[in-house]
mmCIF file of C-alpha atoms and ligand atoms in Angstrom:
data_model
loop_
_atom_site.group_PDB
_atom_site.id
_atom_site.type_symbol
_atom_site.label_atom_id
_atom_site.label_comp_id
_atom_site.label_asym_id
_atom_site.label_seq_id
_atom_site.Cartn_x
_atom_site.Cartn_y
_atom_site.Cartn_z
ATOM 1 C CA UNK A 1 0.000 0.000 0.000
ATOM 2 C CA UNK A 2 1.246 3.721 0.042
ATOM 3 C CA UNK A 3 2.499 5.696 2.531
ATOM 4 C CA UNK A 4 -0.982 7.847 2.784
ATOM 5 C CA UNK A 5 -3.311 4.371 2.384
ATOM 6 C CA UNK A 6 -4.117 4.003 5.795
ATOM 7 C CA UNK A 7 -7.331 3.308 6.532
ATOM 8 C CA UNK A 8 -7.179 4.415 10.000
ATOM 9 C CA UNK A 9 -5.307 8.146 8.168
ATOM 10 C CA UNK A 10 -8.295 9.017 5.863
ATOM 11 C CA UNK A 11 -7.564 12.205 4.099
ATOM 12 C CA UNK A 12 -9.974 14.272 4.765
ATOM 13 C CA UNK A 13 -12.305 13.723 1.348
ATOM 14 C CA UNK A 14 -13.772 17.808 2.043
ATOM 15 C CA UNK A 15 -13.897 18.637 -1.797
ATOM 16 C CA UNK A 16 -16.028 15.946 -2.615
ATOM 17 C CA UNK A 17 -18.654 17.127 -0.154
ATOM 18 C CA UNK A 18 -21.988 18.198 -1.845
ATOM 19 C CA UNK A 19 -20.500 16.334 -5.001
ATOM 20 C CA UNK A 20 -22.993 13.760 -7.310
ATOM 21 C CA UNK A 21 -22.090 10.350 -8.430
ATOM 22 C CA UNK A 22 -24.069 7.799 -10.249
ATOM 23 C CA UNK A 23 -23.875 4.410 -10.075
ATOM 24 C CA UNK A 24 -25.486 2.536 -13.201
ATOM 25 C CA UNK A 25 -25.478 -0.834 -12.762
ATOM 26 C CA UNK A 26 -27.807 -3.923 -14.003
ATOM 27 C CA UNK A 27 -29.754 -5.331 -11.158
ATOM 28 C CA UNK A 28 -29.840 -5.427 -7.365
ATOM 29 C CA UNK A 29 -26.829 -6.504 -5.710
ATOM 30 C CA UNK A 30 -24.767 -5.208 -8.306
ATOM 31 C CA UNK A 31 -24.194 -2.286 -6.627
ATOM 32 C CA UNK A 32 -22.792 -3.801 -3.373
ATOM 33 C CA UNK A 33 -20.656 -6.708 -4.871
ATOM 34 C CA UNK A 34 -19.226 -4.388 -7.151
ATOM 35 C CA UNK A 35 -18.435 -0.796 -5.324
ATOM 36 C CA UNK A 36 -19.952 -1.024 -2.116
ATOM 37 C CA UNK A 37 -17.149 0.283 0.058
ATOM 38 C CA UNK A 38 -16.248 2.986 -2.397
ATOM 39 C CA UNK A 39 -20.408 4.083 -2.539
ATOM 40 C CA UNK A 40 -20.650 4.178 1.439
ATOM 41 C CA UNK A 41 -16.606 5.703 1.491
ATOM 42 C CA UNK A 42 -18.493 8.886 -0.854
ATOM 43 C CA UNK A 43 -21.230 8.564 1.274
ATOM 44 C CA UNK A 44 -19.617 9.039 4.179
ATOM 45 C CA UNK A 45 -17.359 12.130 2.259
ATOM 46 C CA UNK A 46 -20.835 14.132 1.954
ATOM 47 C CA UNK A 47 -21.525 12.834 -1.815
ATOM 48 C CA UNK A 48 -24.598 12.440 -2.812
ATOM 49 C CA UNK A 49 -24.844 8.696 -4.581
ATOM 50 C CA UNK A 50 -27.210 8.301 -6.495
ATOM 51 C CA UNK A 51 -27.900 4.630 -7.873
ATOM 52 C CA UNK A 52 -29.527 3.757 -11.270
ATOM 53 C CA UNK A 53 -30.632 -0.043 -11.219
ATOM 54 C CA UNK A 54 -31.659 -1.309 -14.733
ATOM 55 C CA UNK A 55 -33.502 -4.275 -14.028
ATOM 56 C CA UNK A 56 -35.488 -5.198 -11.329
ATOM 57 C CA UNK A 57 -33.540 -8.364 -11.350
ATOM 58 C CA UNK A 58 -36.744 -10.486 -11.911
ATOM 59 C CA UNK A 59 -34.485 -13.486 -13.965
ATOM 60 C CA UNK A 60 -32.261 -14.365 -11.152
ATOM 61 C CA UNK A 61 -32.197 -16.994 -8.579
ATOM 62 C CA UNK A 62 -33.936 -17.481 -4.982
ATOM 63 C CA UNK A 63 -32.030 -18.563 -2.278
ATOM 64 C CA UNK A 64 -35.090 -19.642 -0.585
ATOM 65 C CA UNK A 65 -38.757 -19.756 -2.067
ATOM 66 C CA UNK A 66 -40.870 -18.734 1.369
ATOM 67 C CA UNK A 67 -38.610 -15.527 0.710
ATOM 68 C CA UNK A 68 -40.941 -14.693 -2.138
ATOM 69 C CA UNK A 69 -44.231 -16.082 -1.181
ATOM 70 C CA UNK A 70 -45.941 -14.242 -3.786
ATOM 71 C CA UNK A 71 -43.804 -15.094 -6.806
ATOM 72 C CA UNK A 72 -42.854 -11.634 -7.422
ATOM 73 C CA UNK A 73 -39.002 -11.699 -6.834
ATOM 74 C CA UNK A 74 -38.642 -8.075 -8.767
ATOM 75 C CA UNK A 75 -41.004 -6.721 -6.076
ATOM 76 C CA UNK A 76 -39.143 -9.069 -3.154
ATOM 77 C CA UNK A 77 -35.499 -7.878 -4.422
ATOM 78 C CA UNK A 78 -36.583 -3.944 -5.100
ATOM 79 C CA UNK A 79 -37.133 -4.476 -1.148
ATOM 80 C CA UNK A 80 -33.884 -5.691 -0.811
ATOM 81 C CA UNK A 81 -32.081 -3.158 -3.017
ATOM 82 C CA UNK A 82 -33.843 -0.519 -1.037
ATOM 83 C CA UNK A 83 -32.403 -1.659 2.055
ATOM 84 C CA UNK A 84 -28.894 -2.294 0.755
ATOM 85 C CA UNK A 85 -29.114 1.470 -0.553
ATOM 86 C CA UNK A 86 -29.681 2.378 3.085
ATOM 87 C CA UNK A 87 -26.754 0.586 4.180
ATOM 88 C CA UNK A 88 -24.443 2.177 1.891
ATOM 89 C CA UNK A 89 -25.970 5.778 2.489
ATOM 90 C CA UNK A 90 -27.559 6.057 -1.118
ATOM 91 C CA UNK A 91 -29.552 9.287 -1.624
ATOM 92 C CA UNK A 92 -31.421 8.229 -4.159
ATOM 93 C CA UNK A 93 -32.517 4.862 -6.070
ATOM 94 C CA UNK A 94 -33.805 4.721 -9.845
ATOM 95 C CA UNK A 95 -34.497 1.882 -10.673
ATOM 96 C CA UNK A 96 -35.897 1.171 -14.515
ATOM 97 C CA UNK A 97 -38.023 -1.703 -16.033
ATOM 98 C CA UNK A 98 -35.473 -3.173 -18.537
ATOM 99 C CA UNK A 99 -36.229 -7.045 -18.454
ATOM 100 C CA UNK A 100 -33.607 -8.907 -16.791
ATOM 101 C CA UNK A 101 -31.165 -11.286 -18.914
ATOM 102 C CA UNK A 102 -32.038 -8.578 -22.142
ATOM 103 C CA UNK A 103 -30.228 -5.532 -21.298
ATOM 104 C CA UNK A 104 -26.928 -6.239 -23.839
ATOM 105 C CA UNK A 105 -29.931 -5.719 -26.842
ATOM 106 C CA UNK A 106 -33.309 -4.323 -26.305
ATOM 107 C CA UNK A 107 -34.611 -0.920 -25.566
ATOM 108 C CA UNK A 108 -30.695 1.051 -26.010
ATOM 109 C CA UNK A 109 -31.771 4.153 -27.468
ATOM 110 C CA UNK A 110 -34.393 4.364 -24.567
ATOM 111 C CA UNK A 111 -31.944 3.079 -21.458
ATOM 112 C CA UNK A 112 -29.371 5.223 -22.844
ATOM 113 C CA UNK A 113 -31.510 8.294 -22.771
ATOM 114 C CA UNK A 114 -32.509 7.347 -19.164
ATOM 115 C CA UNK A 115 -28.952 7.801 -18.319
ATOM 116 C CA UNK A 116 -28.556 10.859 -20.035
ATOM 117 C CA UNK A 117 -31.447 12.149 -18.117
ATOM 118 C CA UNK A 118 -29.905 10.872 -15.082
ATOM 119 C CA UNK A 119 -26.752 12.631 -15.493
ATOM 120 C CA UNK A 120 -28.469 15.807 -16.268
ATOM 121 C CA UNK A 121 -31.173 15.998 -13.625
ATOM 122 C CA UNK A 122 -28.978 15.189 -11.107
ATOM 123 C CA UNK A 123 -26.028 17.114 -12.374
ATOM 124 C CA UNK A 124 -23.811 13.766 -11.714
ATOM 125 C CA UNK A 125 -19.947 15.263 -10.976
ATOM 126 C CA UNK A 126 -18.776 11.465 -11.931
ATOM 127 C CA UNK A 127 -20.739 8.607 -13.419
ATOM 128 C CA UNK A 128 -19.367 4.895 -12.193
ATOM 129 C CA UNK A 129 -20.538 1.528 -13.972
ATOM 130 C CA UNK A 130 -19.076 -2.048 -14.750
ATOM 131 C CA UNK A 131 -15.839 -2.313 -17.529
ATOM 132 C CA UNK A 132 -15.765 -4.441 -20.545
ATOM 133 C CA UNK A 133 -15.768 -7.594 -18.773
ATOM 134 C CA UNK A 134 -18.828 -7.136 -16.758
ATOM 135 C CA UNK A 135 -17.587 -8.230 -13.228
ATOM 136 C CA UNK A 136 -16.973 -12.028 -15.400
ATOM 137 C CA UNK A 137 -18.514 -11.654 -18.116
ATOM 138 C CA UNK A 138 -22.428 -11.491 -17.175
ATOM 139 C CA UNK A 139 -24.021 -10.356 -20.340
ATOM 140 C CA UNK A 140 -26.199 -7.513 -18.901
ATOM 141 C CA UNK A 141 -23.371 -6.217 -17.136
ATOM 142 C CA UNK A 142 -21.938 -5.922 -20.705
ATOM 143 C CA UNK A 143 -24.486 -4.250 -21.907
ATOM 144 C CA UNK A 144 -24.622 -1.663 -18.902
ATOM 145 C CA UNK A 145 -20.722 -0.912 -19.706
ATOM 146 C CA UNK A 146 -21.853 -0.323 -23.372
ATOM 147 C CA UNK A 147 -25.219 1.876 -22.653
ATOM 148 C CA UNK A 148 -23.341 3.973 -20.450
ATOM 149 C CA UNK A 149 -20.518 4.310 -22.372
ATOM 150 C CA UNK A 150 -22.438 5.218 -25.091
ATOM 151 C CA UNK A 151 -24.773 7.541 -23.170
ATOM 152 C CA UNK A 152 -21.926 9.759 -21.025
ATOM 153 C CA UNK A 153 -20.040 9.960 -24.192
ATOM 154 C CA UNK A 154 -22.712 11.382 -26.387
ATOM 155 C CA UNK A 155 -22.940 14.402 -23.598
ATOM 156 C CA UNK A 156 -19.668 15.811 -25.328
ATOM 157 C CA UNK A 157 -18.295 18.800 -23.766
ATOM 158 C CA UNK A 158 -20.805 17.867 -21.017
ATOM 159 C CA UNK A 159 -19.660 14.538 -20.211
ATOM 160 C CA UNK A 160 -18.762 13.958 -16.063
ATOM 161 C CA UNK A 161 -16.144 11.470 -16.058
ATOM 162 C CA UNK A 162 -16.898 8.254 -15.725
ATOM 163 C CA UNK A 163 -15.602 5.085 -14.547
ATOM 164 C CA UNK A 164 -15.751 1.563 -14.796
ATOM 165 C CA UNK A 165 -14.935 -0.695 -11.853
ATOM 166 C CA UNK A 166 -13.587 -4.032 -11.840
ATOM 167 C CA UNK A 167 -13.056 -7.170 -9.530
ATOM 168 C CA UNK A 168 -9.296 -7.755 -8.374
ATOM 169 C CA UNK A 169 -8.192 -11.146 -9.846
ATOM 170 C CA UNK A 170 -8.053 -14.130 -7.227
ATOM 171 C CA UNK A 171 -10.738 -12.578 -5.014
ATOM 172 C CA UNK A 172 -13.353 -14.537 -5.689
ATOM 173 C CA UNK A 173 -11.655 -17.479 -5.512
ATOM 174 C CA UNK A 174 -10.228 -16.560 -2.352
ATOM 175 C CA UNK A 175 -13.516 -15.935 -0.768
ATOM 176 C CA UNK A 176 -14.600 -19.505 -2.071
ATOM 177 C CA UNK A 177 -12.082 -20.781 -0.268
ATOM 178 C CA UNK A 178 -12.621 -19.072 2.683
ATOM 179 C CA UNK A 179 -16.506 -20.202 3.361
ATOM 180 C CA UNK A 180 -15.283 -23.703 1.815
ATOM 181 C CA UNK A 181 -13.142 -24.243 5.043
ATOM 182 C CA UNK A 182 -16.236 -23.602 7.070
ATOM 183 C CA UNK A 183 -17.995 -26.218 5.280
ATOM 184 C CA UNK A 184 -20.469 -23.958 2.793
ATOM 185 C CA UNK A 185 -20.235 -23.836 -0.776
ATOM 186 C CA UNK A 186 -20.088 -26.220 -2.910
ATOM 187 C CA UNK A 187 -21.264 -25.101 -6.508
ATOM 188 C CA UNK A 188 -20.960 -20.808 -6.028
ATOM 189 C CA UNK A 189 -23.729 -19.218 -8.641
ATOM 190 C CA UNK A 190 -23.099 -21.885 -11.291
ATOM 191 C CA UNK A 191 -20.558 -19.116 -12.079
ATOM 192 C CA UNK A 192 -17.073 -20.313 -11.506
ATOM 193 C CA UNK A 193 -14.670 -18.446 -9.383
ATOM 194 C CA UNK A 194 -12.257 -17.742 -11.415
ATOM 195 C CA UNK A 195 -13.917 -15.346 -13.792
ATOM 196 C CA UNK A 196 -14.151 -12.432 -11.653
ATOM 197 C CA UNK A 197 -11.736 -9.729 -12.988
ATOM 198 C CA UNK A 198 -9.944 -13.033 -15.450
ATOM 199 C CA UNK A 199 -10.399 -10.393 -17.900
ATOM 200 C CA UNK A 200 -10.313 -6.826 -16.188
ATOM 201 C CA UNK A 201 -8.616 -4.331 -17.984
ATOM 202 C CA UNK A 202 -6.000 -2.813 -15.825
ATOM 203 C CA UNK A 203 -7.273 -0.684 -13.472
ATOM 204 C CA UNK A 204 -5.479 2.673 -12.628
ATOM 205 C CA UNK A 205 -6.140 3.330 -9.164
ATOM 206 C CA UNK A 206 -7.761 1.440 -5.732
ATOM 207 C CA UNK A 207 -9.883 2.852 -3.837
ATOM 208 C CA UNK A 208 -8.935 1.548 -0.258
ATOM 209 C CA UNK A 209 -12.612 0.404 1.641
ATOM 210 C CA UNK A 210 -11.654 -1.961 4.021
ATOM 211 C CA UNK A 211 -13.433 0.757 6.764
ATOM 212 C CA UNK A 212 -16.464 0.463 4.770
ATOM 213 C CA UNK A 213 -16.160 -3.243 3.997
ATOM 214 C CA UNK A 214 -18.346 -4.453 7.387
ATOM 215 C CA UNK A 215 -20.826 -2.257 5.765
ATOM 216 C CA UNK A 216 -20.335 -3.317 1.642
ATOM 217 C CA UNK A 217 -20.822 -6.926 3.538
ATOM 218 C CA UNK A 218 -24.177 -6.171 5.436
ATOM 219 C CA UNK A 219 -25.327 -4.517 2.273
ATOM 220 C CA UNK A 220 -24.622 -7.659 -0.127
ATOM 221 C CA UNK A 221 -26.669 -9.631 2.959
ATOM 222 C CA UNK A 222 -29.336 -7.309 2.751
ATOM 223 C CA UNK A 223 -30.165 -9.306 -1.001
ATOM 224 C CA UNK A 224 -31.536 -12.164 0.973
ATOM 225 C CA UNK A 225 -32.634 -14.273 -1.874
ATOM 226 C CA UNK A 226 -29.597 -14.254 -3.381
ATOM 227 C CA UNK A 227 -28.182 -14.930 -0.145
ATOM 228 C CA UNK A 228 -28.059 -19.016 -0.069
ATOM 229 C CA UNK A 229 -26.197 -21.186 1.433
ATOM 230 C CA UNK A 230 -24.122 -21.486 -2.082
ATOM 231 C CA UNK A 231 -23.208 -17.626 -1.853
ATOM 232 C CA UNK A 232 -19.625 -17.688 -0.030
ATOM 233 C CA UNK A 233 -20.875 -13.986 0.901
ATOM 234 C CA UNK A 234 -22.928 -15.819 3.459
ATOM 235 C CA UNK A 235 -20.066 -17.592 4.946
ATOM 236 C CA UNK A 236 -17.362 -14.568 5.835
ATOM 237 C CA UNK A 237 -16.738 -12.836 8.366
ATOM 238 C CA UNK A 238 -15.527 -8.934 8.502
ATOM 239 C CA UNK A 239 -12.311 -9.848 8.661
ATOM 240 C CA UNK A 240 -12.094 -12.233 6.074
ATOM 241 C CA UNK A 241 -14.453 -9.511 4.270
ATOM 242 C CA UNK A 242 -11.781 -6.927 4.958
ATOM 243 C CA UNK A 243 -9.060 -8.908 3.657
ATOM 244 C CA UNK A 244 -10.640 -9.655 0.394
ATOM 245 C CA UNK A 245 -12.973 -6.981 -0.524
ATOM 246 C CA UNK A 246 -10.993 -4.003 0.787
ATOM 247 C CA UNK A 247 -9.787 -2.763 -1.874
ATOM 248 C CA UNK A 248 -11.856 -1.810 -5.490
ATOM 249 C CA UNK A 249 -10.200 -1.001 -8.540
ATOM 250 C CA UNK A 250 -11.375 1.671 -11.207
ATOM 251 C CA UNK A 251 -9.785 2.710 -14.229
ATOM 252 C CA UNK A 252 -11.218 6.301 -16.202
ATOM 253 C CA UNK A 253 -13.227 6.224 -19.054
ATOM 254 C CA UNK A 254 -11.317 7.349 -22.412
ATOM 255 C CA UNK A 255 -13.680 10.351 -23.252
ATOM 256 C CA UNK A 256 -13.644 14.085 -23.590
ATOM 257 C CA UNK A 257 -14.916 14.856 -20.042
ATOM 258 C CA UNK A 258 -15.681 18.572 -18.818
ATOM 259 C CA UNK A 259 -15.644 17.293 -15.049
ATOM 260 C CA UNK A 260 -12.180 17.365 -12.882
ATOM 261 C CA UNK A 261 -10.769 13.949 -11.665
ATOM 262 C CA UNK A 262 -13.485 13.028 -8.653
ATOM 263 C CA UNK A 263 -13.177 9.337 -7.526
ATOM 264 C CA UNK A 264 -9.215 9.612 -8.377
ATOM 265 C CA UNK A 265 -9.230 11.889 -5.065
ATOM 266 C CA UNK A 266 -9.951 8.737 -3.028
ATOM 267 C CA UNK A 267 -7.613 6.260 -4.751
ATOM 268 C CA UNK A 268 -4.410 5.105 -4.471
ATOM 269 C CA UNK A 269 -1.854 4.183 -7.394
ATOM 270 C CA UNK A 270 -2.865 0.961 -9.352
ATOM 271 C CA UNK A 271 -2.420 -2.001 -7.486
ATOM 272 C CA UNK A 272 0.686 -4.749 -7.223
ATOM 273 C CA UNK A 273 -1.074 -7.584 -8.124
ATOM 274 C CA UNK A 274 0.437 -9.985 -10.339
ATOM 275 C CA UNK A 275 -0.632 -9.947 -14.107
HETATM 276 ZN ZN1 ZN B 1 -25.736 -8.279 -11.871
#
């Protein structure tokens, strides 16, 4: 880490108070796995976060059916997300009707006018959403990366930088192993491990969370039905949490932005890990 990365030595973040960010991401959960500690860390700063969620996340998996007695799970996890948001100290949640598992090709022009909207009615300083590689490669993540990248970029002159966010390589798996010693876990998702951040463009700076990670954790657990025993999310503790989820990596969007450097004033150089 560097010199100034202590956790316990924050600097003291006053510029960004009274700032905007948005968070696009695809459906809730996202928003925790992906940036949680950085959301609460701006939070905390005196940013106001605002998150846009694209889906209600009606496609995915339930941890446990008497969680959704109704069979409404979009209804069940906007509940969730809406809790999650409180843990994080999120201002403000959008959340748009995009159908779940479709977002990479229906309804662009529309979802990428939503952002723009976004951005302008809020008057976003910074705009954060997934890279290229989605997290590992989830399909609607994709297509979040692409509608937003897309949708900040056609503001021109006008454009707030934005960011995309990635998973450190190894984390995953390191978590896996983690709740696998404690005897949960056996088949994580269906997703394998190993693709989280496999493919993650390199990121340019860290934003150091492991303050914020108890809370990033109790937000993730507030997304009880996709909280199973299969989730290795379910199995770690905060210090375990802390040593794998403390940092989150971000690299800057390559387009003609009017905004100064926002989430760079939290990070630290790029990180050491291997390639
Ligand atoms: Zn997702």
């Amino acid at each position: 880490m560097a010199d100034n990365g202590s956790a316990n030595a924050p600097r003291p973040d006053l510029s960004l108070a009274g700032r905007t960010v948005l968070a696009v991401f695809a459906h809730p959960d996202d928003e925790s796995l992906a940036c949680g500690g950085t959301l609460a860390r701006l939070a905390d700063a005196g940013v106001r976060v605002v998150l846009m969620c694209a889906s209600h996340g009606e496609a995915g998996s339930i941890s446990d059916a008497a969680l959704v007695p109704d069979g409404d799970l979009g209804g069940v996890r906007m509940r969730e997300l809406r809790d999650a948001a409180a843990v994080l100290g999120i201002a403000d949640v959008i959340v748009l009707d995009h159908s779940d598992g479709n977002l990479r090709w229906k309804d662009s022009p529309q979802f990428e006018n939503e952002i723009v909207d976004a951005v302008r009615r809020y008057r976003a300083d910074a705009v954060i959403t997934f890279d290229e590689d989605g997290l590992y490669w989830h399909i609607d993540h994709i297509g979040v990366h692409d509608r937003t990248w897309d949708a900040v970029a056609s503001m021109g002159a006008d454009a707030p930088p934005l960011y995309f966010v990635t998973m450190q390589r190894g984390v995953m798996r390191g978590i896996v192993n983690a709740a696998q010693l404690k005897g949960g876990v056996s088949s994580f998702w269906g997703i394998t491990p190993d693709a989280f951040g496999l493919s993650a463009p390199r990121p340019s700076f860290v934003i150091d969370v492991r303050d914020w990670v108890p809370r990033k954790l109790a937000a993730l657990r507030c997304h009880r039905t996709q909280m199973g025993a299969d989730n290795p999310m379910a199995w770690i503790d905060d210090d375990e949490a802390r040593q794998w989820l403390g940092l989150e990596q971000f690299r800057r969007a390559p387009i003609d932005a009017a905004g100064e450097p926002l989430l760079e004033q939290l990070g630290e150089p790029e990180p050491q890990h291997a390639d």
